[in-house]
Amino acid sequence: FREGTPLQGGMPSGHTAASFCLLAIIVAITDDVLVVGLSLVLVILVAQSRVESEIHKFSEVFWGAVLGLAIGIIVLQLLYL
């Protein structure tokens, strides 16, 4: 979208995508509710920090989260976990 880069204010938020991708993988490999809950809190903090510091707009963070979850699920499907 010619606005910055994914890791520096572009579309989508690369930090948010990476954190949500890791969340998808953590959810798939653990049954521990505490680990999943703490991971969820951390990815929400990452997303919030990107918006609050005005590095990204909410829509960029939202689509970064969607992209990250999609990539995480695709990777898990490819690995048959």
Tab-separated table of C-alpha atoms in Angstrom:
chain	number	residue	atom	x	y	z
A	1	PHE	CA	0.000	0.000	0.000
A	2	ARG	CA	3.097	2.188	-0.318
A	3	GLU	CA	3.011	3.262	3.353
A	4	GLY	CA	6.105	2.173	5.237
A	5	THR	CA	6.999	-1.498	5.501
A	6	PRO	CA	5.221	-4.327	7.350
A	7	LEU	CA	7.592	-3.902	10.299
A	8	GLN	CA	7.622	-0.087	10.209
A	9	GLY	CA	4.101	1.212	9.863
A	10	GLY	CA	2.958	-0.528	6.706
A	11	MET	CA	0.088	-2.799	5.812
A	12	PRO	CA	-0.271	-5.296	7.491
A	13	SER	CA	1.445	-5.124	10.858
A	14	GLY	CA	4.316	-7.606	10.713
A	15	HIS	CA	4.781	-7.713	14.486
A	16	THR	CA	1.122	-8.519	15.000
A	17	ALA	CA	1.179	-11.134	12.230
A	18	ALA	CA	4.207	-12.859	13.746
A	19	SER	CA	2.745	-12.884	17.241
A	20	PHE	CA	-0.634	-14.251	16.122
A	21	CYS	CA	1.118	-16.892	14.013
A	22	LEU	CA	2.985	-18.027	17.117
A	23	LEU	CA	-0.293	-17.987	19.076
A	24	ALA	CA	-1.877	-20.372	16.558
A	25	ILE	CA	1.084	-22.729	16.894
A	26	ILE	CA	1.052	-22.543	20.702
A	27	VAL	CA	-2.666	-23.330	20.785
A	28	ALA	CA	-2.065	-26.366	18.566
A	29	ILE	CA	0.826	-27.843	20.518
A	30	THR	CA	-0.268	-27.363	24.132
A	31	ASP	CA	-3.263	-28.328	26.215
A	32	ASP	CA	-2.271	-26.021	29.073
A	33	VAL	CA	-4.940	-23.341	29.462
A	34	LEU	CA	-2.562	-21.103	31.418
A	35	VAL	CA	0.021	-21.108	28.626
A	36	VAL	CA	-2.641	-20.350	26.005
A	37	GLY	CA	-4.152	-17.600	28.161
A	38	LEU	CA	-0.817	-15.929	28.820
A	39	SER	CA	0.079	-16.173	25.128
A	40	LEU	CA	-3.214	-14.544	24.216
A	41	VAL	CA	-2.555	-11.706	26.652
A	42	LEU	CA	0.890	-11.160	25.138
A	43	VAL	CA	-0.340	-11.031	21.527
A	44	ILE	CA	-3.076	-8.591	22.510
A	45	LEU	CA	-0.425	-6.415	24.156
A	46	VAL	CA	1.663	-6.525	20.976
A	47	ALA	CA	-1.325	-5.476	18.876
A	48	GLN	CA	-2.332	-2.754	21.329
A	49	SER	CA	1.198	-1.361	21.479
A	50	ARG	CA	1.347	-1.038	17.687
A	51	VAL	CA	-1.879	1.004	17.641
A	52	GLU	CA	-1.218	2.971	20.825
A	53	SER	CA	2.236	4.076	19.672
A	54	GLU	CA	0.637	5.148	16.372
A	55	ILE	CA	2.971	2.978	14.327
A	56	HIS	CA	-0.043	1.226	12.766
A	57	LYS	CA	-3.734	1.923	12.346
A	58	PHE	CA	-6.274	-0.483	13.827
A	59	SER	CA	-7.085	-1.924	10.400
A	60	GLU	CA	-3.406	-2.720	9.750
A	61	VAL	CA	-3.156	-4.512	13.091
A	62	PHE	CA	-6.434	-6.370	12.465
A	63	TRP	CA	-5.297	-7.644	9.067
A	64	GLY	CA	-1.899	-8.508	10.519
A	65	ALA	CA	-3.662	-10.684	13.108
A	66	VAL	CA	-5.794	-12.350	10.429
A	67	LEU	CA	-2.747	-12.964	8.239
A	68	GLY	CA	-0.726	-14.340	11.156
A	69	LEU	CA	-3.469	-16.744	12.213
A	70	ALA	CA	-3.929	-17.898	8.619
A	71	ILE	CA	-0.208	-18.526	8.140
A	72	GLY	CA	-0.026	-20.372	11.464
A	73	ILE	CA	-2.944	-22.614	10.535
A	74	ILE	CA	-1.523	-23.289	7.062
A	75	VAL	CA	1.885	-24.193	8.504
A	76	LEU	CA	0.236	-26.532	11.004
A	77	GLN	CA	-1.821	-28.157	8.245
A	78	LEU	CA	1.309	-28.677	6.152
A	79	LEU	CA	3.069	-30.280	9.127
A	80	TYR	CA	0.003	-32.433	9.982
A	81	LEU	CA	-0.026	-31.480	13.662
